[in-house]
Tab-separated table of C-alpha atoms in Angstrom:
chain	number	residue	atom	x	y	z
A	1	TYR	CA	37.699	-4.919	-22.830
A	2	LEU	CA	38.486	-6.755	-19.674
A	3	SER	CA	34.739	-5.905	-18.200
A	4	ASP	CA	33.309	-8.206	-20.715
A	5	GLN	CA	35.765	-10.937	-20.101
A	6	GLU	CA	34.746	-10.907	-16.473
A	7	TYR	CA	30.975	-10.642	-17.756
A	8	TYR	CA	30.497	-13.419	-19.769
A	9	THR	CA	33.414	-15.891	-17.734
A	10	THR	CA	31.176	-15.288	-15.046
A	11	GLN	CA	27.727	-15.957	-16.988
A	12	ASP	CA	30.000	-19.230	-18.054
A	13	LYS	CA	30.152	-20.001	-14.285
A	14	LYS	CA	26.921	-19.604	-13.251
A	15	LEU	CA	26.113	-22.033	-16.748
A	16	ARG	CA	28.443	-24.376	-15.613
A	17	SER	CA	26.729	-24.479	-11.210
A	18	ARG	CA	25.429	-26.331	-9.028
A	19	VAL	CA	22.804	-23.834	-8.150
A	20	GLN	CA	21.947	-24.018	-11.747
A	21	ALA	CA	21.871	-27.821	-11.947
A	22	ARG	CA	19.889	-27.881	-8.891
A	23	ALA	CA	17.485	-25.590	-10.158
A	24	VAL	CA	17.114	-27.610	-13.456
A	25	PHE	CA	17.145	-30.888	-11.280
A	26	ASP	CA	14.121	-29.607	-9.129
A	27	ARG	CA	12.375	-27.965	-12.192
A	28	LEU	CA	11.683	-31.159	-13.943
A	29	GLY	CA	11.297	-33.478	-10.754
A	30	LEU	CA	14.472	-35.452	-11.766
A	31	ALA	CA	14.651	-36.715	-8.238
A	32	GLN	CA	11.187	-38.769	-9.286
A	33	HIS	CA	12.835	-40.279	-12.415
A	34	GLU	CA	14.534	-43.692	-11.956
A	35	THR	CA	18.055	-42.699	-13.697
A	36	TYR	CA	18.479	-40.110	-10.947
A	37	ARG	CA	16.463	-41.088	-7.921
A	38	ASP	CA	18.471	-43.797	-5.905
A	39	LEU	CA	22.204	-41.757	-6.878
A	40	GLU	CA	24.395	-40.264	-4.403
A	41	ASN	CA	25.581	-37.235	-6.216
A	42	PRO	CA	22.589	-36.531	-8.812
A	43	ILE	CA	23.168	-33.000	-9.111
A	44	ASP	CA	26.917	-34.207	-10.239
A	45	VAL	CA	25.672	-36.462	-12.540
A	46	LEU	CA	23.383	-33.804	-13.966
A	47	LEU	CA	26.708	-31.508	-14.234
A	48	GLU	CA	28.450	-33.653	-15.976
A	49	GLN	CA	25.860	-34.613	-18.521
A	50	VAL	CA	25.975	-31.023	-19.954
A	51	ALA	CA	28.176	-29.025	-21.871
A	52	VAL	CA	28.335	-25.654	-22.391
A	53	GLU	CA	30.558	-24.125	-25.158
A	54	ARG	CA	31.376	-20.451	-26.351
A	55	VAL	CA	29.790	-19.906	-29.973
A	56	PRO	CA	33.331	-18.379	-31.112
A	57	LYS	CA	33.783	-14.427	-32.499
A	58	SER	CA	29.687	-14.271	-30.438
A	59	ARG	CA	28.320	-13.828	-27.295
A	60	LEU	CA	26.559	-17.496	-27.560
A	61	VAL	CA	27.326	-20.590	-26.477
A	62	TRP	CA	25.974	-23.296	-27.048
A	63	VAL	CA	24.716	-26.007	-24.447
A	64	TYR	CA	24.967	-29.937	-24.973
A	65	CYS	CA	22.507	-32.355	-23.304
A	66	ARG	CA	23.366	-35.924	-23.110
A	67	GLY	CA	20.509	-38.234	-21.233
A	68	PRO	CA	19.072	-41.687	-20.138
A	69	SER	CA	16.973	-41.148	-23.371
A	70	PRO	CA	16.470	-38.178	-26.514
A	71	GLU	CA	13.679	-36.790	-25.050
A	72	VAL	CA	14.805	-36.186	-21.161
A	73	ALA	CA	18.377	-35.060	-22.228
A	74	GLN	CA	15.967	-32.031	-24.662
A	75	GLN	CA	14.303	-31.536	-21.617
A	76	ILE	CA	17.430	-31.419	-19.517
A	77	CYS	CA	18.767	-28.636	-22.271
A	78	ALA	CA	15.453	-27.037	-22.523
A	79	ALA	CA	14.736	-26.201	-18.669
A	80	TRP	CA	19.451	-24.828	-18.575
A	81	THR	CA	18.591	-22.622	-20.866
A	82	GLU	CA	14.693	-21.130	-18.995
A	83	VAL	CA	16.298	-21.421	-15.699
A	84	PHE	CA	19.187	-19.384	-16.773
A	85	VAL	CA	17.315	-16.624	-18.487
A	86	GLU	CA	15.457	-16.303	-15.736
A	87	ARG	CA	18.090	-16.220	-13.309
A	88	ASN	CA	19.342	-13.551	-14.831
A	89	LEU	CA	16.119	-11.657	-15.457
A	90	ARG	CA	15.614	-12.220	-12.107
A	91	GLU	CA	19.167	-10.607	-10.473
A	92	ILE	CA	18.423	-7.765	-12.697
A	93	ASN	CA	15.002	-6.640	-11.603
A	94	GLN	CA	16.476	-7.044	-8.484
A	95	GLY	CA	19.473	-4.993	-8.982
A	96	VAL	CA	16.713	-2.180	-10.994
A	97	GLN	CA	15.069	-2.080	-7.644
A	98	ASP	CA	18.033	-1.834	-5.524
A	99	GLY	CA	18.388	1.222	-6.966
A	100	LEU	CA	14.877	2.692	-7.498
A	101	SER	CA	15.200	1.916	-3.753
A	102	TRP	CA	18.343	3.861	-2.949
A	103	LEU	CA	17.315	7.076	-5.257
A	104	ASP	CA	13.473	7.664	-3.245
A	105	LYS	CA	15.643	7.233	-0.119
A	106	GLU	CA	18.536	9.786	-1.910
A	107	LEU	CA	15.638	12.556	-2.850
A	108	ALA	CA	14.515	11.954	0.543
A	109	LYS	CA	17.720	12.939	2.461
A	110	SER	CA	18.280	15.865	-0.866
A	111	GLU	CA	14.089	17.194	0.077
A	112	THR	CA	15.076	17.386	3.536
A	113	ASP	CA	18.273	18.761	3.509
A	114	TRP	CA	17.373	21.206	1.229
A	115	ARG	CA	14.050	22.194	3.797
A	116	GLY	CA	16.693	22.529	6.340
A	117	ALA	CA	19.011	24.519	4.054
A	118	GLU	CA	16.125	27.146	3.098
A	119	SER	CA	15.002	27.560	7.160
A	120	ALA	CA	18.040	27.906	7.831
A	121	LEU	CA	18.468	30.553	5.135
A	122	LEU	CA	15.077	32.411	6.107
A	123	GLU	CA	16.078	32.418	10.155
A	124	PHE	CA	19.564	34.018	8.988
A	125	ARG	CA	18.458	36.463	6.689
A	126	ARG	CA	15.649	37.394	8.852
A	127	LYS	CA	18.164	38.121	12.063
A	128	ASN	CA	20.761	39.967	9.995
A	129	ASN	CA	18.126	42.237	8.606
A	130	GLN	CA	18.005	41.021	4.973
A	131	ILE	CA	15.004	41.645	2.754
A	132	VAL	CA	16.541	40.521	-0.366
A	133	LEU	CA	13.882	37.533	-0.872
A	134	SER	CA	12.589	35.661	-4.062
A	135	THR	CA	9.034	35.719	-4.330
A	136	GLU	CA	8.718	32.375	-3.270
A	137	GLU	CA	11.077	33.037	-0.255
A	138	LYS	CA	8.275	36.080	0.323
A	139	GLY	CA	5.573	33.813	0.164
A	140	HIS	CA	7.571	31.229	2.651
A	141	VAL	CA	7.863	35.075	5.133
A	142	ALA	CA	4.518	35.701	4.670
A	143	SER	CA	3.120	32.447	5.162
A	144	GLN	CA	4.449	32.634	8.390
A	145	GLN	CA	3.748	35.599	9.392
A	146	ILE	CA	0.051	35.453	8.963
A	147	GLU	CA	0.219	32.123	10.959
A	148	GLN	CA	2.294	33.672	13.806
A	149	LEU	CA	-0.535	36.889	13.252
A	150	SER	CA	-3.060	34.227	13.585
A	151	LEU	CA	-1.974	32.385	16.566
A	152	ASP	CA	-1.376	35.958	18.531
A	153	LYS	CA	-5.382	36.927	16.833
A	154	GLY	CA	-6.486	33.665	18.891
A	155	LYS	CA	-4.633	34.512	21.828
A	156	ALA	CA	-5.753	38.254	21.714
A	157	GLU	CA	-9.527	36.966	21.463
A	158	SER	CA	-9.192	34.329	24.398
A	159	GLU	CA	-8.320	37.179	26.338
A	160	LEU	CA	-10.580	39.369	25.853
A	161	ALA	CA	-12.851	36.727	26.871
A	162	SER	CA	-11.765	36.131	29.478
A	163	ARG	CA	-12.143	39.510	30.536
A	164	GLU	CA	-15.456	40.297	29.401
A	165	ALA	CA	-16.403	37.536	31.674
A	166	ASP	CA	-14.278	38.938	34.758
A	167	TYR	CA	-16.535	42.627	33.726
A	168	VAL	CA	-19.744	40.323	34.167
A	169	THR	CA	-19.246	39.299	37.149
A	170	LEU	CA	-18.112	42.194	38.508
A	171	GLU	CA	-21.559	44.102	37.321
């Protein structure tokens, strides 16, 4: 219950905020409107023209707007709700993006940790002459052994070629 109350109180404050009013003011271009053009604090005036009221026993609110004309009042109300919804969607999307980014980092870290632990386990088993290996581990060990044998073969072939060259020189 408290979590819901905190959420709705936060949403209510966002609906009545200067940030909300500034976004509506800019969206509607009210700085060019004769009613707001020469005002010292047009955002304060706009905030005074908007009333937000919770609908009892619901999650809804009523947004009431006064303006220099019914048309402007209607535009302010429509923009007020549109801006609020858009801001909330942006915040939600940003939260999802942040969560996905965090999960990607955690996944990469886990994979690195897992590979390190796997290598340490194989090294421990090798040092302690433990033969019990899973099929996957056997494949990994075999792959490492093949790689080492391939390197050894390359060195041997190089050494053979060098000795054959020495032999030809001696003839």
